[in-house]
Coordinates of C-alpha atoms in Angstrom, one line a residue:
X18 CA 146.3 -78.7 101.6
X19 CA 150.3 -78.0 100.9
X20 CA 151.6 -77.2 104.1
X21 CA 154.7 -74.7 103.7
X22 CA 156.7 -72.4 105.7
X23 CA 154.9 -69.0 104.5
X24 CA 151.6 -70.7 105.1
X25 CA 152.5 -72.0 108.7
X26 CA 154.0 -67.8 109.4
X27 CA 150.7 -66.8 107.5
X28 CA 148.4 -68.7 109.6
X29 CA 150.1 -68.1 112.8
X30 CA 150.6 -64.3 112.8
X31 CA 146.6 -64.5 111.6
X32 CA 145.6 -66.2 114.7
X33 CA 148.1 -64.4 116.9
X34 CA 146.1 -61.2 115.6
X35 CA 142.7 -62.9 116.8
X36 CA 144.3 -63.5 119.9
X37 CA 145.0 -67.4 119.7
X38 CA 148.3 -67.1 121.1
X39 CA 148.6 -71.0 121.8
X40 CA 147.1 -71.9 118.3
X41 CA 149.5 -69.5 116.8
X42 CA 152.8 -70.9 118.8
X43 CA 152.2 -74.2 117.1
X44 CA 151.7 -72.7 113.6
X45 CA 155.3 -71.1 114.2
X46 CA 156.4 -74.4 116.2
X47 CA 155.8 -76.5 112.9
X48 CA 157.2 -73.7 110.5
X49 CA 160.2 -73.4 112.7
X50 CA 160.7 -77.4 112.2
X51 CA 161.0 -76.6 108.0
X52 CA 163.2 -73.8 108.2
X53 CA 164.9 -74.3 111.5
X54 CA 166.8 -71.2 112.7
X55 CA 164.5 -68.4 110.7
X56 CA 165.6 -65.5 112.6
X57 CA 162.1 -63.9 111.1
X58 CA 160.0 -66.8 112.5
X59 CA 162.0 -67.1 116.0
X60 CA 160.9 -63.1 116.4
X61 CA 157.4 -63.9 115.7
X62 CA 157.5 -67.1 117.9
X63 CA 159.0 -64.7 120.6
X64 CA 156.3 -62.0 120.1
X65 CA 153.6 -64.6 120.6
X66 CA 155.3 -65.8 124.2
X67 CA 155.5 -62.6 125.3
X68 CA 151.9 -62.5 124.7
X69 CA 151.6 -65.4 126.6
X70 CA 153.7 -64.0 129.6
X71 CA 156.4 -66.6 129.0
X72 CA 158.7 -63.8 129.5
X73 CA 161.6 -66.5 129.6
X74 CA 161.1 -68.4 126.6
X75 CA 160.9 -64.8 124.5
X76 CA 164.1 -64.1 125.8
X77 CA 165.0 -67.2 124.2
X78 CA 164.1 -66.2 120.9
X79 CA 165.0 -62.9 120.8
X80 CA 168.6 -63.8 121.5
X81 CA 168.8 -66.9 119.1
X82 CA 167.8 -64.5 116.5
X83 CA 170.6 -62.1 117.7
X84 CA 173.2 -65.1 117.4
X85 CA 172.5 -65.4 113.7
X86 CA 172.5 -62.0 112.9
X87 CA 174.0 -59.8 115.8
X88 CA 173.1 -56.7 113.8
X89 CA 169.4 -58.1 113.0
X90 CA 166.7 -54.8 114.2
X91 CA 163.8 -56.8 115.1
X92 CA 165.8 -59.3 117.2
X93 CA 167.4 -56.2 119.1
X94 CA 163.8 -54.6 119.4
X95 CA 162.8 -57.9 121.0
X96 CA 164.9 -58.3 123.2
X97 CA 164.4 -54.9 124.7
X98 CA 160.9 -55.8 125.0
X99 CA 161.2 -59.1 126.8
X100 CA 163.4 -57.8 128.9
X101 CA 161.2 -54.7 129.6
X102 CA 158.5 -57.0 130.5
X103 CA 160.5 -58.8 133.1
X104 CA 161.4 -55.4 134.6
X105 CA 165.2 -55.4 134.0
X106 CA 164.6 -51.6 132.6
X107 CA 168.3 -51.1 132.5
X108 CA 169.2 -53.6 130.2
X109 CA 166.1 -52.8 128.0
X110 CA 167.5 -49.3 127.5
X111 CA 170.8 -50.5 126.3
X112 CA 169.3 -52.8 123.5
X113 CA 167.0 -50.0 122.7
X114 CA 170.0 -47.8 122.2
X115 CA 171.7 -50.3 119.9
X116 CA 168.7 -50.9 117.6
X117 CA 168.2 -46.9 117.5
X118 CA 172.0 -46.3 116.8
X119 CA 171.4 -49.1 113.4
X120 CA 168.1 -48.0 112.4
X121 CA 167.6 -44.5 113.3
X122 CA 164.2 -44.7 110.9
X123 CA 162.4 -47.5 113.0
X124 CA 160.7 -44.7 115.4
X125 CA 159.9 -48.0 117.8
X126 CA 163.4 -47.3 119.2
X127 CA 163.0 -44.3 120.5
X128 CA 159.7 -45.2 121.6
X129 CA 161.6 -47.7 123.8
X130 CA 164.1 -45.2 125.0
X131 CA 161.6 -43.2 126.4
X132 CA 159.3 -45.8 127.6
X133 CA 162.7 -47.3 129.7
X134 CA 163.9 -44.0 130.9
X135 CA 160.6 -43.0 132.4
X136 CA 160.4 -46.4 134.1
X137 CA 163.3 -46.2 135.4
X138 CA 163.2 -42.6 136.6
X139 CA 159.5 -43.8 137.9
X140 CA 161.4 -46.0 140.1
X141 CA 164.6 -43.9 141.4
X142 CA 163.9 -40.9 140.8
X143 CA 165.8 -38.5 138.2
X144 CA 169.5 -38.8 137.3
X145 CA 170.4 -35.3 136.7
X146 CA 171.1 -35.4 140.6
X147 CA 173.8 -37.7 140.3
X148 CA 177.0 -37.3 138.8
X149 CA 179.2 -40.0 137.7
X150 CA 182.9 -40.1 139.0
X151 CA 184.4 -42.4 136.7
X152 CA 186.3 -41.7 133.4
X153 CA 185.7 -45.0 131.7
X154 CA 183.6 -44.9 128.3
X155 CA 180.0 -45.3 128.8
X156 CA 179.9 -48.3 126.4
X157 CA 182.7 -50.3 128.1
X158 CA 180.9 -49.6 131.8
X159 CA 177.1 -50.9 129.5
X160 CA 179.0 -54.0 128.0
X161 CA 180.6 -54.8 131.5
X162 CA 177.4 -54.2 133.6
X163 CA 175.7 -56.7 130.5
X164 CA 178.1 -59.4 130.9
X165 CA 177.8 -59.5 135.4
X166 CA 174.0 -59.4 135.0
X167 CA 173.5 -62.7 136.2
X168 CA 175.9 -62.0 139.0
X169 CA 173.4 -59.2 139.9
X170 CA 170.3 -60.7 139.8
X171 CA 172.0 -63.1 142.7
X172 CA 172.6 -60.8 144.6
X173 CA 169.0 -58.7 144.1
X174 CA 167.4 -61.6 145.0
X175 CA 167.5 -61.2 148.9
X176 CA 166.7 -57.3 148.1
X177 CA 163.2 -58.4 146.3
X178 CA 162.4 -61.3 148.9
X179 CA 162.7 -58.5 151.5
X180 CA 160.1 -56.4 149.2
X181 CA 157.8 -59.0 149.0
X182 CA 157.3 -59.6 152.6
X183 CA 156.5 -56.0 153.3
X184 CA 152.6 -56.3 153.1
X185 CA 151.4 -53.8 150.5
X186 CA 147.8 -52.3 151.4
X187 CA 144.5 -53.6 149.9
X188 CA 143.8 -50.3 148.5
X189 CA 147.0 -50.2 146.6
X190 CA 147.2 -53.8 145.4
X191 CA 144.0 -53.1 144.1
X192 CA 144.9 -49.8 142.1
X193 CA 147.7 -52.2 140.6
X194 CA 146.4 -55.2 139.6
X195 CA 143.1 -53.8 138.7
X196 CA 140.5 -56.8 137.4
X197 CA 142.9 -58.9 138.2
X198 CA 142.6 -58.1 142.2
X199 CA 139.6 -60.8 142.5
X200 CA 141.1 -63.4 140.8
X201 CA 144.0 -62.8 144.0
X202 CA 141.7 -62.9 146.5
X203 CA 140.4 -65.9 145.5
X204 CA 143.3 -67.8 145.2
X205 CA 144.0 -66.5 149.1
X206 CA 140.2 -67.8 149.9
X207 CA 141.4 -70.7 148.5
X208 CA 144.7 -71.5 150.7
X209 CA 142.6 -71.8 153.9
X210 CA 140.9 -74.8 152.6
X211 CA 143.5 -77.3 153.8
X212 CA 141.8 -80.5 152.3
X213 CA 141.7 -79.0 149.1
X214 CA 145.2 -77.8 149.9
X215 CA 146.2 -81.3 150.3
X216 CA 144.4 -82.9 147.0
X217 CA 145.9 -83.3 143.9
X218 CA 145.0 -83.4 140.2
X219 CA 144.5 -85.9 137.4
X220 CA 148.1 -85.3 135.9
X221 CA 149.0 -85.8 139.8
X222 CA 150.1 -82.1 140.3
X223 CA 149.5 -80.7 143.7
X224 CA 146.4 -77.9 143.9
X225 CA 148.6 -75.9 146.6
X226 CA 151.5 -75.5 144.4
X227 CA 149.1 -74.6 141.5
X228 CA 147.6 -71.7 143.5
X229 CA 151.2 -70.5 145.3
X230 CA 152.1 -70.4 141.6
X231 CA 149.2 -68.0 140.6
X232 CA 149.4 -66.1 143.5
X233 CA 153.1 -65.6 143.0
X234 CA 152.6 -64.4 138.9
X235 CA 150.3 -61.8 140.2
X236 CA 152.1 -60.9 142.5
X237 CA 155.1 -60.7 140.1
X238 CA 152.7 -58.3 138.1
X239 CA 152.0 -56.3 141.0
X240 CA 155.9 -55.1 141.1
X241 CA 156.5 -55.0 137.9
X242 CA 153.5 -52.3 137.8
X243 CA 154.3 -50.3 140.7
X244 CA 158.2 -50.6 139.4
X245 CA 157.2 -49.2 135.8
X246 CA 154.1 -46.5 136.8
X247 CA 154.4 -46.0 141.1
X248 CA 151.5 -44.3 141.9
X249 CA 152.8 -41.1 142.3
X250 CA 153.9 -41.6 138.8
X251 CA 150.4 -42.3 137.7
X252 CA 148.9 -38.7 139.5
X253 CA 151.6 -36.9 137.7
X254 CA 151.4 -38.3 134.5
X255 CA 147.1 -37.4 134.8
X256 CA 147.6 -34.1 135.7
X257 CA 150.1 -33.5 132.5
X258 CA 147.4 -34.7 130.2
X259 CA 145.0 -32.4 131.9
X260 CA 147.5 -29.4 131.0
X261 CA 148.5 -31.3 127.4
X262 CA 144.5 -31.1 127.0
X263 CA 144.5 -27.7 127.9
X264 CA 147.1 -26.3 125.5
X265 CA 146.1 -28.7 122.4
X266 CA 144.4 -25.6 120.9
X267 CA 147.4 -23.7 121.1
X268 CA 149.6 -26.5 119.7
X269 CA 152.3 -25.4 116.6
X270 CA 152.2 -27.5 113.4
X271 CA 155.2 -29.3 113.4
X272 CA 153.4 -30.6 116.9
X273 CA 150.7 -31.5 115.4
X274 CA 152.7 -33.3 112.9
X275 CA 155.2 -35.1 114.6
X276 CA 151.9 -36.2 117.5
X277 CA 150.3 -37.8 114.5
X278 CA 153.3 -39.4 113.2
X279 CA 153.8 -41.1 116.3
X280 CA 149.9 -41.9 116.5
X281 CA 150.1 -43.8 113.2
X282 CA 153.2 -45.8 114.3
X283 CA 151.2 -47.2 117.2
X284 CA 148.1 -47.7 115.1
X285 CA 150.6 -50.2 112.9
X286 CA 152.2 -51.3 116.3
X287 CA 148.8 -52.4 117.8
X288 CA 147.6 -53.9 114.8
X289 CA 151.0 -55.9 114.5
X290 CA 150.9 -56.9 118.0
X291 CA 147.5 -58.3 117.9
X292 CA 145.4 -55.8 119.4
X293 CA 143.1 -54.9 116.4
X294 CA 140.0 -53.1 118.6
X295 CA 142.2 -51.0 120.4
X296 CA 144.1 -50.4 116.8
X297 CA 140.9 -49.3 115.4
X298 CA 139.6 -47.1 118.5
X299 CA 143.0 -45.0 118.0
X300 CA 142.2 -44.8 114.6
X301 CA 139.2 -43.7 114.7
X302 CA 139.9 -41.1 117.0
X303 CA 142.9 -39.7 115.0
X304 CA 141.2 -39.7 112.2
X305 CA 138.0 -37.5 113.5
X306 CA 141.1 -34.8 115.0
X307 CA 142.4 -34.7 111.1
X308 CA 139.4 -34.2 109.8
X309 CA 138.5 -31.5 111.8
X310 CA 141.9 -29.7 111.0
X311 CA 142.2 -27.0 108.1
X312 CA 144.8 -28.4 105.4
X313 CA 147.8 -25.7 106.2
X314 CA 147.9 -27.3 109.1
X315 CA 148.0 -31.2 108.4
X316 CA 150.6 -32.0 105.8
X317 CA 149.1 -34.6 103.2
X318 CA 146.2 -34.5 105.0
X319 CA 143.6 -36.3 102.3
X320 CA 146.6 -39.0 102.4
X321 CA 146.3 -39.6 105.6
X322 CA 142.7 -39.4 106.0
X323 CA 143.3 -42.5 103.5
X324 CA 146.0 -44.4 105.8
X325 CA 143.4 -44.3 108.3
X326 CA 140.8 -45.7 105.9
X327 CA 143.2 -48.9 105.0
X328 CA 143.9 -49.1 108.8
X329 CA 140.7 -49.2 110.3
X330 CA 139.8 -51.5 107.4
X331 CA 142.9 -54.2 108.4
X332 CA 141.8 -54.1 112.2
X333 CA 138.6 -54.4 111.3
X334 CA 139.1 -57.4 108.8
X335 CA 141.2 -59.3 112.2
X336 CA 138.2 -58.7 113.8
X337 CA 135.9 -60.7 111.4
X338 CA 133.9 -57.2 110.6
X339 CA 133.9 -58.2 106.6
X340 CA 131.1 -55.6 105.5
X341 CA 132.7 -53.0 107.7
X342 CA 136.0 -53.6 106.4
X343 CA 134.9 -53.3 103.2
X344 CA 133.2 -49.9 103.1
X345 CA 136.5 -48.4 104.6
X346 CA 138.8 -50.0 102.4
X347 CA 136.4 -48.8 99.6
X348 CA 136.8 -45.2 101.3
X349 CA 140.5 -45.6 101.1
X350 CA 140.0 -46.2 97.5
X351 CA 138.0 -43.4 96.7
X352 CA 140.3 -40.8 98.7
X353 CA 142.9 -42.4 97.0
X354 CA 141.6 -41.6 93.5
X355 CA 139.9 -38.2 94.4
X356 CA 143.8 -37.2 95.2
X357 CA 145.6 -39.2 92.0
X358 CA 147.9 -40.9 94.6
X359 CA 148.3 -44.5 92.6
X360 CA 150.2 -46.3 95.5
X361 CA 147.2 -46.0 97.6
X362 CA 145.0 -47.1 95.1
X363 CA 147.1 -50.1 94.2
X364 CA 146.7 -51.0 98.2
X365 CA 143.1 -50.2 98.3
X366 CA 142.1 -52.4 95.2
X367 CA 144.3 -55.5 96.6
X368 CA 142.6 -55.2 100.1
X369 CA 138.7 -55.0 98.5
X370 CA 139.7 -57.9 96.3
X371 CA 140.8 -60.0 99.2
X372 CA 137.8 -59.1 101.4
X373 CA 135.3 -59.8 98.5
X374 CA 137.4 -63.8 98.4
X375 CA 136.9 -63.9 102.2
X376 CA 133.4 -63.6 101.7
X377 CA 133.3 -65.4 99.0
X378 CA 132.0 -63.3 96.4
X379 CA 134.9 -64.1 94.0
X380 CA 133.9 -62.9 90.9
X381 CA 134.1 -59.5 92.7
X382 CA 137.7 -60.6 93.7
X383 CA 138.5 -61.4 90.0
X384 CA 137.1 -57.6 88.9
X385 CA 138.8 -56.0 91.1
X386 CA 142.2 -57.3 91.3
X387 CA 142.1 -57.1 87.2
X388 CA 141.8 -54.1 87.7
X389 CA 145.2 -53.9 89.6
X390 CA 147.6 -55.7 87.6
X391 CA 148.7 -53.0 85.3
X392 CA 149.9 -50.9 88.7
X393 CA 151.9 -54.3 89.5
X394 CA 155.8 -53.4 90.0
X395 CA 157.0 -56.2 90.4
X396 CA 157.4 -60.3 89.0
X397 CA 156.4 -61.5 92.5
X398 CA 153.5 -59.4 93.1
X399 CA 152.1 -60.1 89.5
X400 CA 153.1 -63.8 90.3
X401 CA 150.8 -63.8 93.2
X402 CA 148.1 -61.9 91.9
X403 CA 148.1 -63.9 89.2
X404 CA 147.5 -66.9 91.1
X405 CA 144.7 -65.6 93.8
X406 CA 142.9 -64.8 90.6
X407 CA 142.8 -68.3 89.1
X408 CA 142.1 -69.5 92.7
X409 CA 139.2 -67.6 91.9
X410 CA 138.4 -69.0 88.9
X411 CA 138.8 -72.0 89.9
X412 CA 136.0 -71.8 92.4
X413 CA 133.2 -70.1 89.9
X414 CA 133.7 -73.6 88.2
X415 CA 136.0 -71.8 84.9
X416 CA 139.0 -74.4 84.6
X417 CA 140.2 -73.3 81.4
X418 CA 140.6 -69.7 82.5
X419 CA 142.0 -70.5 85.8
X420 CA 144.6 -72.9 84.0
X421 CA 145.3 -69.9 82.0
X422 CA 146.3 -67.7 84.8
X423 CA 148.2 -70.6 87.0
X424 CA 150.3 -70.4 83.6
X425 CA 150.6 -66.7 83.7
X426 CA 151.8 -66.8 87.5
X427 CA 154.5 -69.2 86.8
X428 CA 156.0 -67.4 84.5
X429 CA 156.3 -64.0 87.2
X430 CA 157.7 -66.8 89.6
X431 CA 160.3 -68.0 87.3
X432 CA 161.1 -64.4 86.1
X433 CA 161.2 -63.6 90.0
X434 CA 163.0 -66.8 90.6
X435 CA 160.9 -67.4 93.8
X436 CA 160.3 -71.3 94.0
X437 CA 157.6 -71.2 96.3
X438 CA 155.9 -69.6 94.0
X439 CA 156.3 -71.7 90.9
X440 CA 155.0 -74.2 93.1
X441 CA 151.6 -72.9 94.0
X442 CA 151.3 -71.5 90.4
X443 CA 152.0 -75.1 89.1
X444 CA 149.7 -76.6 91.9
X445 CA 147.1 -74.5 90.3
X446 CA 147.3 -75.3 86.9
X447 CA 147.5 -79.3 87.5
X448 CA 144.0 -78.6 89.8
X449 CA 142.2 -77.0 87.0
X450 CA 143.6 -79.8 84.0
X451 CA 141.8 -81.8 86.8
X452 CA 138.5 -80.5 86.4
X453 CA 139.4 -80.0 82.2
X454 CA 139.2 -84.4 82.6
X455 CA 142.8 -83.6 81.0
X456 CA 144.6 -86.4 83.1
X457 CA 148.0 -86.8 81.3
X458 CA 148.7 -82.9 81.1
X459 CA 147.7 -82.7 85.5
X460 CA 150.0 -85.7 85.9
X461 CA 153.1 -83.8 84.5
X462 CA 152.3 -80.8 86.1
X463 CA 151.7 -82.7 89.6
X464 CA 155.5 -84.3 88.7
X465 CA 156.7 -81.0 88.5
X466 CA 155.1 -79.7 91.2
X467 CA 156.5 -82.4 92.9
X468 CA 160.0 -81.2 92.1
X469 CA 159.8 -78.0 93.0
X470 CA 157.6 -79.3 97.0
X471 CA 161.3 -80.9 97.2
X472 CA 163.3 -78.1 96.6
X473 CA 160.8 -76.1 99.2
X474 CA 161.5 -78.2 100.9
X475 CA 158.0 -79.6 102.2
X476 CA 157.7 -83.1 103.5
X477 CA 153.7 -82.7 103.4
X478 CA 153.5 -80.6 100.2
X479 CA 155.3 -83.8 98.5
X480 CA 152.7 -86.4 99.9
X481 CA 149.7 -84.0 99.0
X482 CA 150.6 -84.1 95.6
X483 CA 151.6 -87.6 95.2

């Protein structure tokens, strides 16, 4: 198979949905080795360490992204969440500020914000008790706390060793940690074995500095838990949702509104992040409260109703579900034409067709993404399409069509001017002169596949074709 740099961020951002977070990190490993410095790829690479708890290593990414574009939103967004997840709150706010100040639209931001300031109120208590003294601007006092923050964490440190040695009960380390609790007990059952203390591994690493080193993460998780949601926090924030509960039949519609507005961002955000179950649990639910709600009260409410569709169909496809994920993307569909909305239907027909090639029922595939060139808007999207159906064709055993369609996909890429393309869509049409036994004609079109791997460029494309 050609290997390129959309494949390798294909496949990894695939598996980093299933939850293959060490599988992924190689995908993006390898595609960051073809296109070294891909501030895109370095985000994606950071997203999976954070996922791995290398807090450190995301930090990394997030700000090598930043260095080639300082104004980049995702790198900024990143970084907020990295260092969120290590518990410097302060600092999170700031970069949450920036990205909200250059993209006002990416709601994530203020999602951030809010997430930062109640952490950090969680932990203080509220500001609007304390009044700041000093006449400097706000941004030269953030930029100057920024640039001493190693400085600070030196002198924290003697502050958070004294923390650690004050013995927090059983009862509370429990509420904290929650499953995780046994797995620390164990590892303390273990240190009182001294001869196992003593032993060592195969790779010659001690078994006591392996457990100290688990026992420390946790205990690293404990704080940053109590730090971001204390417990009084926790009671609070239960007995608000009881009253939230209480007056959600009261609620106005521009609540109603902005709540599922901010729903559907974390249905995407889930999805994005890996977690497809819980994606589709919050989809399911909102989409049973919009159902149940008369029209003057849900704007574009059958359009919605149809977002949810496509949404529970994605998480559901990242979860293997293929039957499942085809009746709702086929519910999509129908909403979609039911309400004459011709984006949705666009979406709706490219998702079935690539469920029915999943499952291998490609003449489906072919019927339906037929069906969804004329709604094409662009070269590259016809380019692709193009080529996903000759793919198809190419496996029911018809060469001469699929040759016919490779053709018609490199002519999008070459109107697009999108080499990558040209490339698979020339790949394709030297694969099914193949099976047409016509050798000379595949041998040029190899050649010139071969050109355009090098311009890619792709050390493996170039050997797989030769």
């Amino acid at each position: 198979p050609i290997v390129t740099f959309g494949n390798l961020m294909s496949e990894g951002i695939a598996l980093s949905r299933r939850g293959l977070h060490d599988r992924a990190l190689g995908c993006f490993n390898d595609a960051l080795k073809l296109r070294a410095g891909d501030k895109h790829c370095l985000i994606t690479r950071s997203k999976c360490f954070l996922k791995l708890g290398d807090t450190e290593n995301s930090l990394k990414d997030a700000e090598a992204s930043l260095r080639i574009d300082n104004t980049f939103p995702e790198g900024l967004y990143q970084k907020a969440e990295a260092l969120y997840t290590m518990g410097d709150f302060e600092f999170a706010l700031v970069f949450y500020h920036r990205g909200r100040r250059l993209r006002p639209d990416m709601h994530k931001f203020q999602l951030g914000i809010n997430k930062a300031e109640e952490a950090i109120v969680n932990c203080i208590g509220n500001p609007s008790s304390v009044k700041l003294e000093s006449k400097e601007e706000l941004c030269f006092v953030s930029r100057q706390a920024e640039s001493k923050k190693d400085n600070q964490k030196q002198q924290n440190k003697p502050a958070k060793d004294q923390k650690q040695t004050k013995k927090k009960s059983p009862k509370t380390e429990q509420q904290l940690l929650g499953a995780l609790y046994a797995d620390k007990a164990f590892l303390e059952k273990l240190l009182k074995d001294e001869d196992l203390m003593q032993s060592t591994t195969r790779q010659g690493t001690k078994v006591m500095d392996l457990v100290l080193s688990g026992i420390s993460y946790l205990n690293q998780r404990r704080d940053f838990w109590q730090q971001q949601k204390p417990m009084y926090a926790r009671a609070y924030e239960r007995k608000v949702l009881r009253q939230q509960r209480r007056q959600d039949k009261r609620e106005k519609p521009s609540d109603i509104s902005r709540s599922i507005t901010k729903n559907m961002e974390d249905i995407e955000l889930l999805l994005a992040r890996g977690s497809a179950e819980e994606s589709c649990r919050k989809a399911e639910r909102l989409l049973k409260r919009i159902q149940a709600r008369p029209e003057n009260e849900v704007p574009n409410k059958n359009e919605l109703i149809g977002n949810l569709h496509n949404c529970i169909g994605n998480a559901q496809l990242a979860m293997g579900q293929m039957e499942a994920a085809l009746r709702s993307h086929k519910m999509d569909l129908d909403c979609a034409r039911q309400n004459a909305l011709p984006d949705a239907v666009s979406r709706a027909l490219d998702n079935i067709g690539h469920v029915y090639a999943r499952i291998g029922k490609f003449q489906q595939a072919i019927n339906t993404w037929e069906e969804k060139i004329p709604m094409a808007q662009s070269s590259l999207e016809k380019a692709w399409l193009f080529h996903e159906i000759g793919r198809c064709y190419l496996e029911l055993g018809k060469a001469e069509v699929a040759q016919d369609y490779g053709q018609k996909s490199l002519q999008a890429a070459d109107e697009e001017g999108d080499v990558e393309w040209q490339l698979h869509a020339t790949v394709l049409v030297a694969q099914a002169q193949v099976k047409l036994k016509d050798y000379p004609s595949a041998i040029l079109s190899f050649e010139r596949a071969l050109e355009k791997a090098k311009l890619v460029p792709s050390e493996d494309a170039q050997n797989a074709i030769i």
